[in-house]
Amino acid sequence: MHYLDKFKYCPACGSQRFAVHDNKSKHCEDCNFTYYFNAAAATVAIIENEKGEVLVARRAYEPAKGTLDLIGGFVDPGERSEEAIIREIQEETGLHVTEEQISYLFTLPNTYRFSDFLVHTTDAFFHVRIHSGMNIEAKDDVEACWWVKPQELDTTAIGLDSVRKGVEKWLDNKER
């Protein structure tokens, strides 16, 4: 099923004459509204302490419940990616970090199945430096979190494709 097939009615006027316009949009033949389905913005944090260990998490919910993950989530409307990763870190671990502790790494495309709908995302990866003595608590949609040495990180246990590819890319760059 194409992701636009879920959209049966025009969101502007409610018409059923809401037809595929191209691969990423639908057009209403009654009110002339065109809806473009764009990727949602998301963030991922590679949190590293002064020992060089990386904070990993276990997902508490679907998709990929029970698999390894990193801290992160969706960017809210009107929010910068930097603000989103700081918020997500706080919501999921209780850690308070500042913009000075984060640095942008790269982006990767992803798909994320939610409520039987395939959400396309662009995941912005950030490197975050913290002190290992900071108190970390698994919260929100994180079942557990712990520190791991990068060389001991089993990337095959990471449940979301872009997170796995992002960790592999970061590890590859780190080894150079």
C-alpha atoms as a PDB file:
ATOM      1  CA  MET A   1       0.000   0.000   0.000  1.00  0.00           C
ATOM      2  CA  HIS A   2       1.293   3.451  -0.934  1.00  0.00           C
ATOM      3  CA  TYR A   3       1.412   5.819   2.047  1.00  0.00           C
ATOM      4  CA  LEU A   4      -0.983   8.267   0.352  1.00  0.00           C
ATOM      5  CA  ASP A   5      -3.695   5.575   0.108  1.00  0.00           C
ATOM      6  CA  LYS A   6      -4.672   6.249   3.761  1.00  0.00           C
ATOM      7  CA  PHE A   7      -5.786   9.759   2.792  1.00  0.00           C
ATOM      8  CA  LYS A   8      -9.251   9.264   1.243  1.00  0.00           C
ATOM      9  CA  TYR A   9     -10.779  12.734   1.696  1.00  0.00           C
ATOM     10  CA  CYS A  10      -9.520  16.239   1.035  1.00  0.00           C
ATOM     11  CA  PRO A  11      -8.463  17.792   4.375  1.00  0.00           C
ATOM     12  CA  ALA A  12      -9.546  21.238   3.138  1.00  0.00           C
ATOM     13  CA  CYS A  13     -13.102  20.557   1.919  1.00  0.00           C
ATOM     14  CA  GLY A  14     -13.812  16.875   2.688  1.00  0.00           C
ATOM     15  CA  SER A  15     -14.334  15.892  -0.942  1.00  0.00           C
ATOM     16  CA  GLN A  16     -13.862  12.284  -2.013  1.00  0.00           C
ATOM     17  CA  ARG A  17     -12.386  13.561  -5.277  1.00  0.00           C
ATOM     18  CA  PHE A  18      -8.940  13.599  -3.670  1.00  0.00           C
ATOM     19  CA  ALA A  19      -6.708  11.909  -6.235  1.00  0.00           C
ATOM     20  CA  VAL A  20      -3.032  11.037  -6.501  1.00  0.00           C
ATOM     21  CA  HIS A  21      -1.225  13.983  -8.074  1.00  0.00           C
ATOM     22  CA  ASP A  22       2.292  12.511  -8.114  1.00  0.00           C
ATOM     23  CA  ASN A  23       4.398  10.150  -5.981  1.00  0.00           C
ATOM     24  CA  LYS A  24       4.263  12.424  -2.931  1.00  0.00           C
ATOM     25  CA  SER A  25       1.045  14.411  -3.234  1.00  0.00           C
ATOM     26  CA  LYS A  26      -2.717  14.252  -3.676  1.00  0.00           C
ATOM     27  CA  HIS A  27      -4.863  16.910  -5.286  1.00  0.00           C
ATOM     28  CA  CYS A  28      -8.529  17.787  -4.685  1.00  0.00           C
ATOM     29  CA  GLU A  29     -10.498  18.055  -7.915  1.00  0.00           C
ATOM     30  CA  ASP A  30     -13.198  20.130  -6.150  1.00  0.00           C
ATOM     31  CA  CYS A  31     -11.341  22.847  -4.206  1.00  0.00           C
ATOM     32  CA  ASN A  32      -7.938  22.639  -5.938  1.00  0.00           C
ATOM     33  CA  PHE A  33      -6.048  21.923  -2.683  1.00  0.00           C
ATOM     34  CA  THR A  34      -2.819  19.932  -3.088  1.00  0.00           C
ATOM     35  CA  TYR A  35      -1.465  18.012  -0.099  1.00  0.00           C
ATOM     36  CA  TYR A  36       2.250  17.155  -0.136  1.00  0.00           C
ATOM     37  CA  PHE A  37       3.337  14.306   2.112  1.00  0.00           C
ATOM     38  CA  ASN A  38       6.751  15.358   3.424  1.00  0.00           C
ATOM     39  CA  ALA A  39       9.109  13.593   5.795  1.00  0.00           C
ATOM     40  CA  ALA A  40       8.758  14.338   9.503  1.00  0.00           C
ATOM     41  CA  ALA A  41      11.815  15.666  11.320  1.00  0.00           C
ATOM     42  CA  ALA A  42      13.275  13.500  14.088  1.00  0.00           C
ATOM     43  CA  THR A  43      16.401  13.525  16.243  1.00  0.00           C
ATOM     44  CA  VAL A  44      18.822  10.910  17.564  1.00  0.00           C
ATOM     45  CA  ALA A  45      21.427  11.432  20.304  1.00  0.00           C
ATOM     46  CA  ILE A  46      24.738   9.621  20.449  1.00  0.00           C
ATOM     47  CA  ILE A  47      25.415  10.410  24.101  1.00  0.00           C
ATOM     48  CA  GLU A  48      29.003   9.787  25.135  1.00  0.00           C
ATOM     49  CA  ASN A  49      30.597  10.159  28.570  1.00  0.00           C
ATOM     50  CA  GLU A  50      34.196  11.095  29.391  1.00  0.00           C
ATOM     51  CA  LYS A  51      35.109   7.369  29.438  1.00  0.00           C
ATOM     52  CA  GLY A  52      34.064   7.090  25.784  1.00  0.00           C
ATOM     53  CA  GLU A  53      31.011   4.956  26.641  1.00  0.00           C
ATOM     54  CA  VAL A  54      27.741   5.409  24.735  1.00  0.00           C
ATOM     55  CA  LEU A  55      24.301   5.537  26.340  1.00  0.00           C
ATOM     56  CA  VAL A  56      21.986   2.904  24.833  1.00  0.00           C
ATOM     57  CA  ALA A  57      18.323   2.314  25.561  1.00  0.00           C
ATOM     58  CA  ARG A  58      15.802  -0.493  25.278  1.00  0.00           C
ATOM     59  CA  ARG A  59      12.548   0.486  23.545  1.00  0.00           C
ATOM     60  CA  ALA A  60       9.486   0.140  25.774  1.00  0.00           C
ATOM     61  CA  TYR A  61       6.897   0.301  22.958  1.00  0.00           C
ATOM     62  CA  GLU A  62       6.358  -0.557  19.316  1.00  0.00           C
ATOM     63  CA  PRO A  63       7.741  -0.131  16.824  1.00  0.00           C
ATOM     64  CA  ALA A  64      10.693  -2.407  17.602  1.00  0.00           C
ATOM     65  CA  LYS A  65       9.701  -2.906  21.245  1.00  0.00           C
ATOM     66  CA  GLY A  66      12.469  -4.514  23.298  1.00  0.00           C
ATOM     67  CA  THR A  67      15.273  -3.718  20.839  1.00  0.00           C
ATOM     68  CA  LEU A  68      18.229  -1.446  21.392  1.00  0.00           C
ATOM     69  CA  ASP A  69      17.881   2.220  20.522  1.00  0.00           C
ATOM     70  CA  LEU A  70      19.380   5.596  21.189  1.00  0.00           C
ATOM     71  CA  ILE A  71      17.636   8.528  22.836  1.00  0.00           C
ATOM     72  CA  GLY A  72      15.628  10.705  20.452  1.00  0.00           C
ATOM     73  CA  GLY A  73      12.264  11.430  18.924  1.00  0.00           C
ATOM     74  CA  PHE A  74      10.165  13.678  16.739  1.00  0.00           C
ATOM     75  CA  VAL A  75      10.661  17.427  16.371  1.00  0.00           C
ATOM     76  CA  ASP A  76       7.568  19.375  17.432  1.00  0.00           C
ATOM     77  CA  PRO A  77       6.125  22.066  15.135  1.00  0.00           C
ATOM     78  CA  GLY A  78       7.987  25.348  15.635  1.00  0.00           C
ATOM     79  CA  GLU A  79      10.870  23.596  17.421  1.00  0.00           C
ATOM     80  CA  ARG A  80      14.488  23.581  16.246  1.00  0.00           C
ATOM     81  CA  SER A  81      16.191  20.174  16.016  1.00  0.00           C
ATOM     82  CA  GLU A  82      18.650  21.259  18.720  1.00  0.00           C
ATOM     83  CA  GLU A  83      15.759  22.081  21.058  1.00  0.00           C
ATOM     84  CA  ALA A  84      14.080  18.772  20.225  1.00  0.00           C
ATOM     85  CA  ILE A  85      17.102  16.634  21.084  1.00  0.00           C
ATOM     86  CA  ILE A  86      17.598  18.495  24.378  1.00  0.00           C
ATOM     87  CA  ARG A  87      13.884  17.960  25.202  1.00  0.00           C
ATOM     88  CA  GLU A  88      13.958  14.278  24.195  1.00  0.00           C
ATOM     89  CA  ILE A  89      17.068  13.635  26.306  1.00  0.00           C
ATOM     90  CA  GLN A  90      15.332  15.168  29.307  1.00  0.00           C
ATOM     91  CA  GLU A  91      12.038  13.347  28.719  1.00  0.00           C
ATOM     92  CA  GLU A  92      13.649   9.943  28.212  1.00  0.00           C
ATOM     93  CA  THR A  93      16.559  10.042  30.705  1.00  0.00           C
ATOM     94  CA  GLY A  94      15.998  12.968  33.084  1.00  0.00           C
ATOM     95  CA  LEU A  95      19.336  14.430  31.945  1.00  0.00           C
ATOM     96  CA  HIS A  96      19.587  18.190  31.568  1.00  0.00           C
ATOM     97  CA  VAL A  97      21.956  19.106  28.732  1.00  0.00           C
ATOM     98  CA  THR A  98      22.639  22.407  27.038  1.00  0.00           C
ATOM     99  CA  GLU A  99      23.233  23.359  23.419  1.00  0.00           C
ATOM    100  CA  GLU A 100      26.925  23.722  24.219  1.00  0.00           C
ATOM    101  CA  GLN A 101      27.066  19.962  24.909  1.00  0.00           C
ATOM    102  CA  ILE A 102      25.586  18.915  21.566  1.00  0.00           C
ATOM    103  CA  SER A 103      27.025  18.960  18.074  1.00  0.00           C
ATOM    104  CA  TYR A 104      25.365  18.084  14.789  1.00  0.00           C
ATOM    105  CA  LEU A 105      26.691  14.971  13.016  1.00  0.00           C
ATOM    106  CA  PHE A 106      24.565  14.046   9.957  1.00  0.00           C
ATOM    107  CA  THR A 107      21.072  13.086   8.789  1.00  0.00           C
ATOM    108  CA  LEU A 108      19.651   9.793   7.537  1.00  0.00           C
ATOM    109  CA  PRO A 109      16.261   8.941   6.044  1.00  0.00           C
ATOM    110  CA  ASN A 110      14.068   6.482   7.935  1.00  0.00           C
ATOM    111  CA  THR A 111      10.626   4.927   7.960  1.00  0.00           C
ATOM    112  CA  TYR A 112       8.786   4.458  11.225  1.00  0.00           C
ATOM    113  CA  ARG A 113       5.605   2.371  11.436  1.00  0.00           C
ATOM    114  CA  PHE A 114       3.113   3.959  13.835  1.00  0.00           C
ATOM    115  CA  SER A 115      -0.583   3.021  14.152  1.00  0.00           C
ATOM    116  CA  ASP A 116      -0.290   0.889  11.005  1.00  0.00           C
ATOM    117  CA  PHE A 117       0.975   3.895   9.057  1.00  0.00           C
ATOM    118  CA  LEU A 118       4.451   4.224   7.588  1.00  0.00           C
ATOM    119  CA  VAL A 119       5.857   7.598   8.655  1.00  0.00           C
ATOM    120  CA  HIS A 120       8.830   8.824   6.618  1.00  0.00           C
ATOM    121  CA  THR A 121      11.361  10.731   8.711  1.00  0.00           C
ATOM    122  CA  THR A 122      14.613  12.591   8.299  1.00  0.00           C
ATOM    123  CA  ASP A 123      16.641  11.766  11.403  1.00  0.00           C
ATOM    124  CA  ALA A 124      19.182  14.363  12.537  1.00  0.00           C
ATOM    125  CA  PHE A 125      21.985  12.769  14.560  1.00  0.00           C
ATOM    126  CA  PHE A 126      23.697  14.722  17.323  1.00  0.00           C
ATOM    127  CA  HIS A 127      26.755  13.906  19.421  1.00  0.00           C
ATOM    128  CA  VAL A 128      26.251  14.772  23.097  1.00  0.00           C
ATOM    129  CA  ARG A 129      29.037  14.870  25.685  1.00  0.00           C
ATOM    130  CA  ILE A 130      28.162  14.392  29.356  1.00  0.00           C
ATOM    131  CA  HIS A 131      29.827  13.284  32.604  1.00  0.00           C
ATOM    132  CA  SER A 132      29.142   9.676  33.604  1.00  0.00           C
ATOM    133  CA  GLY A 133      28.322  10.799  37.152  1.00  0.00           C
ATOM    134  CA  MET A 134      25.079  12.424  36.005  1.00  0.00           C
ATOM    135  CA  ASN A 135      21.959  10.610  37.226  1.00  0.00           C
ATOM    136  CA  ILE A 136      20.171   8.774  34.394  1.00  0.00           C
ATOM    137  CA  GLU A 137      16.675   7.339  34.693  1.00  0.00           C
ATOM    138  CA  ALA A 138      14.735   5.433  32.005  1.00  0.00           C
ATOM    139  CA  LYS A 139      11.559   7.438  31.408  1.00  0.00           C
ATOM    140  CA  ASP A 140       8.849   8.047  28.813  1.00  0.00           C
ATOM    141  CA  ASP A 141       9.134   5.372  26.086  1.00  0.00           C
ATOM    142  CA  VAL A 142      12.480   3.990  27.323  1.00  0.00           C
ATOM    143  CA  GLU A 143      12.356   0.695  29.251  1.00  0.00           C
ATOM    144  CA  ALA A 144      15.991   0.805  30.388  1.00  0.00           C
ATOM    145  CA  CYS A 145      19.221   2.611  29.572  1.00  0.00           C
ATOM    146  CA  TRP A 146      22.863   1.883  30.311  1.00  0.00           C
ATOM    147  CA  TRP A 147      26.421   2.673  29.235  1.00  0.00           C
ATOM    148  CA  VAL A 148      28.314   0.495  26.767  1.00  0.00           C
ATOM    149  CA  LYS A 149      31.783   0.674  25.251  1.00  0.00           C
ATOM    150  CA  PRO A 150      31.465   1.453  21.522  1.00  0.00           C
ATOM    151  CA  GLN A 151      33.453  -1.647  20.513  1.00  0.00           C
ATOM    152  CA  GLU A 152      31.005  -3.822  22.511  1.00  0.00           C
ATOM    153  CA  LEU A 153      27.880  -2.328  20.944  1.00  0.00           C
ATOM    154  CA  ASP A 154      25.938  -4.949  18.970  1.00  0.00           C
ATOM    155  CA  THR A 155      24.462  -2.877  16.155  1.00  0.00           C
ATOM    156  CA  THR A 156      22.406  -5.861  14.933  1.00  0.00           C
ATOM    157  CA  ALA A 157      20.333  -5.530  18.131  1.00  0.00           C
ATOM    158  CA  ILE A 158      19.258  -1.976  17.195  1.00  0.00           C
ATOM    159  CA  GLY A 159      15.648  -2.146  16.017  1.00  0.00           C
ATOM    160  CA  LEU A 160      15.285   0.990  13.884  1.00  0.00           C
ATOM    161  CA  ASP A 161      17.124   1.050  10.545  1.00  0.00           C
ATOM    162  CA  SER A 162      18.331   4.647  10.577  1.00  0.00           C
ATOM    163  CA  VAL A 163      19.557   4.397  14.180  1.00  0.00           C
ATOM    164  CA  ARG A 164      21.509   1.221  13.335  1.00  0.00           C
ATOM    165  CA  LYS A 165      22.973   2.815  10.186  1.00  0.00           C
ATOM    166  CA  GLY A 166      23.736   6.017  12.106  1.00  0.00           C
ATOM    167  CA  VAL A 167      25.582   4.175  14.865  1.00  0.00           C
ATOM    168  CA  GLU A 168      27.527   2.178  12.262  1.00  0.00           C
ATOM    169  CA  LYS A 169      28.441   5.401  10.423  1.00  0.00           C
ATOM    170  CA  TRP A 170      29.499   7.091  13.689  1.00  0.00           C
ATOM    171  CA  LEU A 171      31.576   4.064  14.735  1.00  0.00           C
ATOM    172  CA  ASP A 172      33.222   3.921  11.299  1.00  0.00           C
ATOM    173  CA  ASN A 173      34.107   7.639  11.451  1.00  0.00           C
ATOM    174  CA  LYS A 174      35.340   7.250  15.049  1.00  0.00           C
ATOM    175  CA  GLU A 175      37.770   4.478  14.005  1.00  0.00           C
ATOM    176  CA  ARG A 176      39.399   6.660  11.320  1.00  0.00           C
END
